[in-house]
Coordinates of C-alpha atoms and ligand atoms in Angstrom, one line a residue:
L42 CA 20.7 -25.0 -2.6
L43 CA 21.4 -21.4 -2.7
R44 CA 24.5 -21.9 -4.9
S45 CA 22.2 -24.1 -7.5
L46 CA 20.0 -21.0 -7.6
L47 CA 22.4 -18.6 -8.2
N48 CA 24.3 -20.4 -10.7
K49 CA 21.7 -20.2 -13.3
K50 CA 22.5 -17.2 -15.2
V51 CA 19.4 -15.2 -16.1
P52 CA 19.6 -12.4 -18.7
L53 CA 18.0 -9.3 -18.0
H54 CA 16.3 -7.4 -20.9
L55 CA 13.4 -4.9 -21.8
G56 CA 13.4 -3.5 -18.3
R57 CA 11.9 -6.5 -17.0
L58 CA 13.6 -9.6 -15.4
C59 CA 12.8 -12.0 -17.7
Y60 CA 14.1 -15.2 -19.7
S61 CA 14.8 -14.6 -23.1
S62 CA 14.6 -18.1 -24.3
S63 CA 10.9 -18.2 -23.7
S64 CA 8.3 -16.4 -25.7
V65 CA 6.4 -15.3 -22.5
P66 CA 8.8 -13.6 -20.0
T67 CA 9.0 -15.3 -16.6
T68 CA 9.4 -13.2 -13.4
K69 CA 12.2 -14.0 -11.6
L70 CA 12.8 -14.6 -7.7
F71 CA 15.5 -12.1 -6.1
I72 CA 17.5 -14.2 -3.8
D73 CA 20.9 -13.1 -2.2
G74 CA 21.3 -10.2 -4.9
K75 CA 20.6 -12.2 -8.0
F76 CA 17.7 -12.6 -10.1
V77 CA 17.0 -16.5 -10.4
E78 CA 14.7 -18.8 -12.5
S79 CA 12.2 -20.6 -10.0
N80 CA 12.3 -24.4 -10.2
S81 CA 8.5 -24.4 -9.4
S82 CA 6.0 -26.6 -11.2
E83 CA 3.5 -24.1 -10.6
W84 CA 2.9 -21.1 -12.5
L85 CA 0.6 -18.1 -13.1
D86 CA -0.2 -16.0 -16.0
I87 CA 0.4 -12.2 -15.9
H88 CA -2.3 -10.9 -18.2
N89 CA -2.8 -7.1 -19.5
P90 CA -6.0 -5.8 -18.4
A91 CA -6.8 -3.9 -21.3
T92 CA -6.5 -7.1 -23.5
N93 CA -6.2 -10.1 -21.4
E94 CA -3.2 -11.4 -23.2
V95 CA -0.7 -13.0 -21.2
V96 CA 2.3 -10.9 -20.8
G97 CA 4.2 -12.9 -18.4
R98 CA 4.2 -15.7 -15.8
V99 CA 5.0 -15.7 -12.3
P100 CA 6.0 -18.5 -10.1
I101 CA 4.6 -19.9 -6.9
A102 CA 7.9 -20.2 -5.3
T103 CA 8.7 -23.4 -3.9
E104 CA 9.3 -24.0 0.0
E105 CA 13.1 -24.4 -0.8
E106 CA 13.1 -21.4 -2.6
M107 CA 11.2 -19.4 0.1
L108 CA 13.7 -20.7 2.8
A109 CA 16.5 -19.6 0.8
A110 CA 15.3 -16.2 0.8
V111 CA 14.7 -16.1 4.4
D112 CA 18.0 -17.5 5.3
S113 CA 19.8 -14.7 2.7
C114 CA 17.8 -12.1 4.8
S115 CA 19.1 -13.7 8.1
R116 CA 22.5 -13.7 6.9
A117 CA 22.5 -10.2 5.5
Y118 CA 20.7 -8.6 8.8
G119 CA 24.3 -9.0 10.9
S120 CA 26.4 -6.7 8.9
W121 CA 23.4 -4.8 7.7
S122 CA 22.1 -3.8 10.8
E123 CA 25.7 -2.9 12.0
T124 CA 26.4 -0.8 8.6
S125 CA 26.8 3.0 9.4
I126 CA 23.4 4.5 9.2
L127 CA 25.1 7.4 7.0
S128 CA 26.0 4.6 4.5
R129 CA 22.3 3.3 4.4
Q130 CA 21.3 6.7 4.0
Q131 CA 23.8 7.3 1.1
I132 CA 22.1 4.1 -0.7
F133 CA 18.7 5.4 -0.2
L134 CA 19.8 8.9 -1.7
R135 CA 20.9 7.2 -4.9
Y136 CA 18.2 5.0 -4.8
Q137 CA 15.7 7.9 -4.9
Q138 CA 17.5 9.3 -8.0
L139 CA 17.4 6.1 -9.6
I140 CA 13.7 5.8 -9.1
K141 CA 13.3 9.4 -10.5
D142 CA 15.5 8.3 -13.4
N143 CA 13.5 5.3 -14.3
I144 CA 9.9 6.7 -13.7
K145 CA 8.5 6.2 -17.0
E146 CA 10.1 2.6 -17.3
L147 CA 8.3 2.1 -14.0
A148 CA 4.8 3.3 -15.0
K149 CA 4.9 1.7 -18.4
L150 CA 5.4 -1.9 -16.5
I151 CA 2.6 -0.7 -14.1
T152 CA 0.2 0.0 -17.1
L153 CA 0.9 -3.1 -18.9
E154 CA 0.3 -5.4 -15.5
Q155 CA -2.4 -3.2 -13.6
G156 CA -4.0 -1.7 -16.3
K157 CA -4.3 2.1 -15.0
T158 CA -3.3 5.1 -17.2
L159 CA 0.3 6.1 -17.8
A160 CA -0.2 9.4 -15.9
D161 CA -1.9 7.7 -13.0
A162 CA 0.8 5.0 -13.0
E163 CA 3.3 7.8 -12.7
G164 CA 1.8 9.1 -9.9
D165 CA 1.8 5.6 -8.3
V166 CA 5.6 5.5 -8.5
F167 CA 5.8 9.3 -7.5
R168 CA 3.9 8.6 -4.3
G169 CA 6.2 5.8 -3.4
L170 CA 9.4 7.8 -4.3
Q171 CA 8.4 10.2 -1.8
V172 CA 8.6 7.5 0.9
V173 CA 11.9 6.6 -0.2
E174 CA 13.0 10.5 -0.2
H175 CA 11.7 10.6 3.5
A176 CA 13.6 7.2 4.2
C177 CA 16.6 9.4 3.4
S178 CA 16.2 11.3 6.6
I179 CA 16.8 8.1 8.5
T180 CA 19.5 9.8 10.4
S181 CA 17.3 12.0 12.2
L182 CA 14.4 9.4 12.2
M183 CA 16.0 7.1 14.1
L184 CA 17.3 9.3 16.7
G185 CA 16.8 8.0 20.2
E186 CA 16.3 10.2 23.5
T187 CA 18.5 11.4 26.4
L188 CA 17.9 12.3 29.9
P189 CA 20.9 13.3 32.0
S190 CA 21.0 13.3 35.8
I191 CA 18.1 11.1 36.7
A192 CA 20.0 10.4 39.9
R193 CA 23.5 11.4 41.2
D194 CA 26.0 10.8 38.3
M195 CA 23.4 8.9 36.4
D196 CA 22.1 9.2 33.1
T197 CA 19.4 7.5 30.9
Y198 CA 19.5 7.1 27.0
T199 CA 17.9 5.1 24.3
Y200 CA 18.5 3.9 21.1
R201 CA 16.2 3.2 18.3
L202 CA 17.4 -0.5 16.7
P203 CA 16.2 -2.5 14.0
I204 CA 14.2 -5.5 14.8
G205 CA 15.5 -8.4 12.2
V206 CA 13.9 -9.8 9.1
C207 CA 10.6 -7.9 8.1
A208 CA 8.3 -9.0 5.5
G209 CA 6.0 -7.1 3.0
I210 CA 2.8 -8.8 1.1
A211 CA 1.5 -6.2 -1.3
P212 CA -1.9 -5.8 -3.2
F213 CA -2.3 -5.4 -7.1
N214 CA -3.7 -1.8 -7.2
F215 CA -0.6 0.3 -6.3
P216 CA 2.2 -1.9 -7.5
A217 CA 5.1 0.8 -6.9
M218 CA 3.5 3.0 -4.1
I219 CA 2.9 0.3 -1.6
P220 CA 5.8 -1.8 -1.7
L221 CA 7.8 1.6 -1.5
W222 CA 5.9 1.8 2.0
M223 CA 7.4 -1.1 3.2
F224 CA 11.0 -2.3 2.1
P225 CA 12.8 1.2 2.1
I226 CA 11.7 2.3 5.6
G227 CA 12.3 -1.2 7.1
M228 CA 15.9 -1.3 5.3
A229 CA 16.8 2.1 6.3
C230 CA 16.2 1.0 9.6
G231 CA 18.6 -1.5 9.4
N232 CA 16.5 -4.4 8.8
T233 CA 16.7 -6.9 6.2
Y234 CA 13.4 -7.3 3.9
L235 CA 11.4 -10.0 2.4
M236 CA 9.1 -8.8 -0.3
K237 CA 6.0 -10.8 -1.6
P238 CA 4.3 -8.5 -4.4
S239 CA 1.0 -9.0 -5.7
E240 CA 1.0 -12.1 -7.9
R241 CA -1.0 -10.2 -10.6
V242 CA 1.8 -7.2 -10.8
P243 CA 5.1 -8.4 -9.7
G244 CA 7.1 -6.5 -12.7
C245 CA 7.4 -3.1 -11.3
T246 CA 8.8 -4.5 -7.9
M247 CA 11.1 -6.5 -9.8
L248 CA 12.6 -3.4 -11.4
L249 CA 12.4 -1.6 -8.1
A250 CA 14.7 -4.3 -6.7
K251 CA 17.0 -4.0 -9.6
L252 CA 17.4 -0.4 -9.1
L253 CA 18.0 -0.8 -5.2
H254 CA 20.8 -3.2 -6.0
D255 CA 22.2 -0.5 -8.4
A256 CA 22.0 2.0 -5.5
G257 CA 24.6 -0.2 -3.8
A258 CA 21.9 -2.5 -1.5
P259 CA 24.3 -5.4 -0.3
D260 CA 23.1 -8.9 -1.3
G261 CA 20.4 -10.3 0.9
T262 CA 19.1 -7.1 2.5
L263 CA 16.3 -7.5 0.0
N264 CA 14.9 -10.6 -1.2
I265 CA 11.8 -11.2 -3.4
I266 CA 9.6 -14.3 -3.4
H267 CA 6.3 -15.0 -5.2
G268 CA 3.3 -16.8 -4.7
Q269 CA -0.1 -16.8 -3.2
H270 CA -1.6 -18.2 0.1
A271 CA 1.2 -20.7 0.6
A272 CA 3.8 -17.7 0.4
V273 CA 1.8 -15.6 2.8
N274 CA 1.5 -18.5 5.5
F275 CA 5.2 -19.2 4.9
I276 CA 5.9 -15.5 6.2
C277 CA 3.4 -15.9 9.1
D278 CA 5.0 -18.7 10.3
H279 CA 8.7 -18.6 9.7
P280 CA 10.1 -17.8 13.2
A281 CA 13.1 -15.6 11.5
I282 CA 10.6 -13.0 10.3
K283 CA 9.9 -10.5 13.1
A284 CA 7.4 -8.1 11.4
I285 CA 4.8 -8.1 8.6
S286 CA 3.6 -5.1 6.6
F287 CA 0.3 -6.2 4.8
V288 CA -1.7 -4.0 2.6
G289 CA -5.0 -5.8 0.9
S290 CA -8.2 -6.9 1.2
N291 CA -10.0 -7.7 4.6
T292 CA -9.9 -11.5 3.9
A293 CA -6.1 -11.7 3.5
G294 CA -5.3 -8.9 6.1
E295 CA -7.5 -10.4 9.2
H296 CA -6.0 -13.6 8.3
I297 CA -2.4 -12.6 8.1
Y298 CA -3.0 -10.2 11.5
E299 CA -4.3 -13.1 13.4
R300 CA -1.8 -15.5 12.2
G301 CA 1.2 -13.3 12.3
S302 CA 0.4 -12.1 15.7
K303 CA -0.2 -15.8 17.0
N304 CA 3.3 -16.4 15.9
G305 CA 4.6 -13.5 18.1
K306 CA 5.0 -11.1 15.2
R307 CA 4.4 -7.5 14.8
V308 CA 1.7 -7.1 12.1
Q309 CA 0.3 -3.8 10.6
S310 CA -2.5 -4.5 8.3
N311 CA -3.9 -1.7 6.0
M312 CA -7.2 -3.3 4.5
G313 CA -10.4 -2.5 2.6
A314 CA -12.3 0.9 2.6
K315 CA -15.9 2.5 1.6
N316 CA -15.0 6.3 1.8
H317 CA -17.6 8.5 1.8
G318 CA -17.6 12.2 0.3
V319 CA -20.2 14.6 2.2
V320 CA -21.3 17.3 -0.2
M321 CA -22.6 20.4 1.8
P322 CA -25.0 22.4 -0.2
D323 CA -22.5 25.6 0.6
A324 CA -19.8 23.8 -1.5
N325 CA -17.7 25.1 -4.3
K326 CA -20.2 23.3 -6.8
E327 CA -17.9 23.3 -9.9
N328 CA -14.9 22.2 -7.6
T329 CA -17.0 19.4 -6.1
I330 CA -18.2 17.9 -8.8
N331 CA -14.9 17.7 -10.4
Q332 CA -13.1 16.3 -7.3
L333 CA -15.8 13.7 -6.9
V334 CA -15.6 12.5 -10.4
G335 CA -12.0 12.3 -10.5
A336 CA -11.7 10.4 -7.0
A337 CA -14.6 7.9 -7.6
F338 CA -13.7 6.9 -11.1
G339 CA -9.7 7.7 -11.3
A340 CA -7.8 4.4 -11.5
A341 CA -11.1 2.6 -12.3
G342 CA -12.2 3.0 -8.7
Q343 CA -9.1 0.6 -7.6
R344 CA -7.7 2.8 -5.0
C345 CA -8.2 2.0 -1.3
M346 CA -8.8 5.8 -0.8
A347 CA -11.3 6.1 -3.9
L348 CA -14.5 8.0 -2.8
S349 CA -16.9 5.6 -3.7
T350 CA -19.8 6.9 -1.9
A351 CA -21.2 10.3 -2.0
I352 CA -23.5 11.8 0.6
F353 CA -25.4 14.8 -0.8
V354 CA -26.5 16.9 2.0
G355 CA -29.9 18.9 1.6
E356 CA -30.2 21.3 -1.7
S357 CA -27.0 19.7 -2.9
R358 CA -28.7 16.7 -4.4
K359 CA -29.8 19.1 -7.3
W360 CA -26.5 18.8 -8.6
L361 CA -26.9 14.9 -9.4
P362 CA -27.4 15.5 -13.4
E363 CA -24.4 17.5 -13.5
L364 CA -22.5 15.2 -11.9
V365 CA -23.6 12.3 -14.3
E366 CA -23.0 14.6 -17.2
R367 CA -19.4 15.3 -16.1
S368 CA -18.9 11.5 -15.5
K369 CA -20.0 10.6 -18.9
S370 CA -17.2 13.0 -20.5
L371 CA -14.5 10.7 -19.0
R372 CA -13.0 8.5 -21.7
V373 CA -12.5 4.7 -21.0
S374 CA -9.9 2.9 -22.8
A375 CA -6.2 1.2 -22.3
G376 CA -3.8 3.0 -20.1
D377 CA -1.3 3.7 -22.8
Q378 CA -3.6 5.5 -25.0
P379 CA -3.4 9.2 -25.2
G380 CA -6.3 10.8 -23.6
A381 CA -7.3 8.0 -21.4
D382 CA -9.1 8.7 -18.1
V383 CA -10.4 5.2 -16.8
G384 CA -8.7 2.1 -17.4
P385 CA -9.5 -1.3 -17.3
L386 CA -10.2 -3.6 -14.1
I387 CA -7.7 -6.0 -12.9
S388 CA -9.3 -9.3 -14.2
P389 CA -12.6 -10.8 -16.1
E390 CA -13.6 -12.0 -12.5
A391 CA -13.2 -8.3 -11.0
K392 CA -15.2 -7.0 -14.1
A393 CA -18.0 -9.5 -13.6
R394 CA -18.0 -8.9 -9.6
V395 CA -18.5 -5.2 -10.2
E396 CA -21.0 -5.4 -12.7
S397 CA -22.9 -8.0 -10.4
L398 CA -22.8 -5.4 -7.7
I399 CA -24.2 -2.8 -10.0
Q400 CA -27.0 -5.2 -10.9
S401 CA -27.6 -6.2 -7.2
G402 CA -27.9 -2.1 -6.6
V403 CA -30.9 -1.9 -9.3
D404 CA -32.3 -5.0 -8.0
E405 CA -32.5 -3.6 -4.7
G406 CA -34.1 -0.6 -5.7
A407 CA -31.5 2.0 -6.4
K408 CA -31.4 4.4 -9.4
L409 CA -28.9 3.6 -12.0
L410 CA -28.1 7.4 -13.2
L411 CA -25.2 6.1 -15.2
D412 CA -24.5 2.6 -16.6
G413 CA -21.0 1.5 -17.4
R414 CA -21.5 -1.8 -18.0
N415 CA -20.9 -3.3 -21.5
A416 CA -18.3 -0.3 -22.3
N417 CA -17.3 -0.8 -25.4
V418 CA -13.8 0.3 -26.0
K419 CA -12.6 0.1 -30.1
G420 CA -9.9 -2.2 -30.4
Y421 CA -10.0 -3.4 -26.8
E422 CA -13.0 -5.5 -27.0
N423 CA -11.2 -8.3 -24.6
G424 CA -10.3 -5.9 -21.8
N425 CA -12.1 -5.8 -18.5
F426 CA -13.8 -2.5 -18.9
V427 CA -16.5 -1.0 -16.9
G428 CA -17.2 2.6 -17.6
P429 CA -18.2 5.3 -14.9
T430 CA -21.4 4.4 -13.3
I431 CA -23.5 6.2 -10.9
L432 CA -26.3 4.4 -8.6
S433 CA -28.4 6.9 -6.7
S434 CA -31.1 6.5 -3.8
V435 CA -28.9 4.1 -2.4
T436 CA -29.8 3.0 1.3
P437 CA -27.3 1.4 3.9
S438 CA -28.7 -2.1 3.6
M439 CA -28.1 -2.6 -0.1
K440 CA -25.2 -5.0 -1.0
C441 CA -23.5 -2.0 -3.3
Y442 CA -23.2 -0.3 -0.2
T443 CA -22.0 -2.8 2.2
E444 CA -19.7 -4.4 0.1
E445 CA -16.4 -2.5 -0.9
I446 CA -17.0 -2.3 -5.0
F447 CA -13.6 -1.4 -6.0
G448 CA -14.5 -0.5 -9.2
P449 CA -15.5 2.7 -11.3
V450 CA -18.8 3.0 -9.3
L451 CA -19.9 6.0 -7.2
V452 CA -23.0 5.2 -4.9
V453 CA -25.0 8.1 -3.8
L454 CA -26.9 8.6 -0.7
E455 CA -28.7 11.5 0.3
A456 CA -29.2 13.3 4.1
D457 CA -30.8 16.0 5.4
S458 CA -28.7 17.1 7.8
L459 CA -24.6 17.1 8.5
D460 CA -25.6 14.9 11.7
E461 CA -27.0 12.6 9.6
A462 CA -24.5 12.1 7.2
I463 CA -22.0 11.8 10.0
S464 CA -24.1 9.1 11.9
L465 CA -24.2 7.0 8.6
I466 CA -20.4 7.1 8.2
N467 CA -19.9 6.3 11.9
S468 CA -22.1 3.5 11.4
N469 CA -20.2 1.9 8.4
P470 CA -17.5 -0.7 9.5
Y471 CA -15.1 1.0 7.4
G472 CA -12.4 3.8 8.5
N473 CA -10.0 4.7 5.8
G474 CA -10.7 7.8 4.4
T475 CA -13.2 10.5 4.0
A476 CA -14.1 13.9 2.6
I477 CA -16.3 17.0 3.1
F478 CA -16.9 19.5 0.7
T479 CA -17.7 22.7 2.0
T480 CA -17.1 26.3 2.4
N481 CA -17.8 26.6 5.9
G482 CA -15.3 26.4 8.4
A483 CA -17.5 25.5 11.2
T484 CA -19.2 22.9 9.3
A485 CA -15.7 21.5 8.7
R486 CA -14.5 21.7 12.0
K487 CA -17.5 19.7 13.5
Y488 CA -17.1 17.3 10.6
T489 CA -13.2 16.5 11.4
H490 CA -14.1 16.2 15.0
E491 CA -17.2 13.9 15.1
V492 CA -16.3 11.6 12.3
D493 CA -15.0 8.3 13.2
V494 CA -12.5 7.9 10.0
G495 CA -8.6 7.8 10.2
Q496 CA -8.1 10.3 7.3
I497 CA -10.2 13.2 6.4
G498 CA -9.9 15.5 3.7
V499 CA -11.5 19.1 3.7
N500 CA -12.2 19.7 -0.1
V501 CA -9.3 17.3 -0.8
P502 CA -11.1 14.1 -2.0
I503 CA -8.0 11.7 -1.5
P504 CA -6.2 12.7 1.6
V505 CA -3.5 10.5 1.7
P506 CA -1.0 11.7 4.0
L507 CA 2.4 12.4 2.8
P508 CA 5.4 10.5 4.6
M509 CA 6.3 12.7 7.0
F510 CA 2.8 12.0 8.5
S511 CA 1.5 8.4 8.6
F512 CA -1.2 6.2 6.6
T513 CA -3.7 6.3 9.6
G514 CA -6.7 4.3 8.1
S515 CA -8.8 3.1 11.4
R516 CA -11.7 0.7 12.3
G517 CA -12.4 -2.1 9.9
S518 CA -9.7 -0.7 7.3
F519 CA -6.9 -1.4 9.8
R520 CA -5.4 -4.0 12.3
G521 CA -2.2 -3.6 14.3
D522 CA -1.2 -0.4 16.3
T523 CA 1.4 1.2 14.4
N524 CA 0.5 2.8 11.0
F525 CA 2.6 2.7 7.9
Y526 CA 5.3 5.3 7.0
G527 CA 6.1 8.6 9.1
K528 CA 6.9 8.3 12.7
Q529 CA 4.4 5.4 13.2
G530 CA 6.5 3.5 10.5
I531 CA 10.0 4.1 12.1
Q532 CA 8.2 2.8 15.4
F533 CA 6.8 -0.4 13.4
Y534 CA 10.0 -1.2 12.2
T535 CA 12.4 -0.5 15.6
Q536 CA 12.9 -1.5 19.2
I537 CA 14.1 0.7 21.6
K538 CA 16.7 -0.2 24.2
T539 CA 17.2 2.1 27.2
V540 CA 20.6 2.4 29.0
T541 CA 20.9 3.8 32.4
S542 CA 24.5 4.2 33.3
Q543 CA 26.2 5.7 36.5
W544 CA 29.8 7.1 36.1
K545 CA 31.0 8.3 39.5
A546 CA 33.1 11.5 39.3
E547 CA 34.2 10.7 43.0
D548 CA 34.5 7.3 45.1
T549 CA 31.1 7.0 46.6
T550 CA 31.4 3.2 46.6
L551 CA 28.7 1.3 48.4
T552 CA 29.4 0.0 51.9
S553 CA 26.7 -2.7 52.2
P554 CA 24.2 -4.2 49.5
A555 CA 21.3 -2.1 48.4
V556 CA 18.4 -4.4 48.6
T557 CA 15.7 -1.9 48.4
M558 CA 14.2 -0.9 44.9
P559 CA 16.5 1.9 43.3
T560 CA 14.2 5.2 43.5
Ligands
NAD644 P1 -5.9 -9.2 -1.8 O1 -5.9 -9.1 -0.4 O2 -6.4 -10.1 -2.7 O3 -4.1 -9.3 -2.1 C1 -3.3 -8.7 -1.3 C2 -2.0 -9.8 -1.0 O4 -2.6 -10.8 -0.5 C3 -1.5 -10.2 -2.4 O5 0.0 -10.4 -2.1 C4 -2.0 -11.9 -2.3 O6 -1.1 -12.9 -3.2 C5 -2.3 -12.2 -0.8 N1 -3.6 -12.7 -0.7 C6 -4.8 -12.6 -1.3 N2 -5.9 -13.6 -0.9 C7 -5.4 -14.0 0.4 C8 -5.8 -14.9 1.3 N3 -7.2 -15.3 1.2 N4 -5.0 -15.7 2.2 C9 -3.6 -15.2 2.0 N5 -3.1 -14.0 1.5 C10 -3.8 -13.8 0.3 O7 -5.8 -7.5 -2.1 P2 -5.7 -7.2 -3.6 O8 -7.0 -7.5 -4.3 O9 -4.5 -7.0 -4.3 O10 -6.0 -5.6 -3.1 C11 -7.2 -4.8 -3.3 C12 -7.7 -4.6 -1.9 O11 -6.5 -4.0 -1.0 C13 -8.9 -3.8 -1.7 O12 -9.8 -4.3 -0.5 C14 -8.2 -2.5 -1.5 O13 -9.1 -1.4 -0.3 C15 -6.9 -3.0 -0.5 N6 -6.0 -2.0 -0.2 C16 -6.1 -1.1 1.0 C17 -5.0 -0.1 0.9 C18 -4.9 0.5 2.5 O14 -3.8 1.2 2.7 N7 -5.9 0.5 3.3 C19 -4.5 0.5 0.1 C20 -4.5 -0.3 -1.2 C21 -5.2 -1.5 -1.3

């Protein structure tokens, strides 16, 4: 089967891994170090969200193709896990340079398929690149522990070892960063990796795979399949896969956590969010308004760490008119247009959903201070655009508050005190990120200690930790017990072997069996 797949020669061009004989490029599978055309009879269209033109097609990989991909990972595991850690490190050192060299090309693919602005797409690649750079420290990150002389002539030491074939399932909103949270760390640890990118934005992952191959990753160490539910269930069920990293919605994440765990796999599942920004009256007004606007509407609000909810405490509520004016100044346009601040949403369905959540707010009594519906973007009339939208006087029972909107919509609540704001946030089921804007250290300290959210910014609106830390979303935003990247990421992708050894300098041979528990 594998031979027949690999015998198909597939030309590469335009930086996309596509088939030149078709007018619409097809996305390849990456199996055993080759880009191969799928035999599938089921294909999905990939759209440019700014125009809704079809820019590519992606296969729903067949069962045979998925089996071939896992088999390739399994075969490669033996030699990859035994490859010297210095050789693995060299591959990732070359890889980080290739990503840097190709950052513009990667960003273009992101903007084409996902819609975000080119500058933001470069940020997407850059944040992933930082994880690859961190993976280059694998020689330190994988160190074990030793304790000499735990008894006479006896020492204990640990090895940190890979676990086998690992798999990653990625969402649409960060086509570079999130896959790069997954396979570089998993592979640097000595695991082989099966990636399933989002079927809506596979192009960037394919180029990342090509660059890794160019950097010297041996055939089979990374395989890529495409698809939706069947591919996800395949990953959850295949016995050779030992660990699953998932990022995406709660619906998928809960399912994958349950099904993968039931099958004995490690699962880390990063899910949805409702991130609150608390605005204290003593905050630096100019800075806070700019930060709120950027964090609510950047990437059209399609970031899991977007500040989608603001709580104005006390007198700070008087800043709302300025917030509205500043939000109006953002330019809504296609991501590749100069000066674009807010790009389109991923699909017409996402646009319709966001618009209906805005309407639900209005129907339930919120004030629509800024309405981004019917955004008219000249030249892009078919795009999935929604402009910056602000709903104020929102209450916790409204649907626009209880649901993750994942669009350029800021919902605004008011509180009379910091305690009231903290209690509101702690009552919300999500725990991904939050920020407080204040110039008072004691207020900031109280907030960081009392708020039950995994990632907190103090005058920092999107506090996504750098890769020497871990991405520590909590409560309803996370299932699992070891987070992505940082020390926890290394722990997720490794297991510990503990060796206790005795080498006697002088002959103290036992004269009878020691039947009691050794102490
Ligand atoms: P999604 O859950 O729809 O898709 C994610 C992946 O799961 C895709 O590969 C998709 O093919 C698969 N999938 C989708 N529905 C499925 C189902 N019912 N069963 C099995 N598999 C399924 O998510 P998305 O729309 O691509 O991404 C947006 C979501 O991701 C938002 O909720 C956002 O908050 C979340 N997100 C979270 C983080 C984080 O780190 N916490 C980061 C980015 C995005």
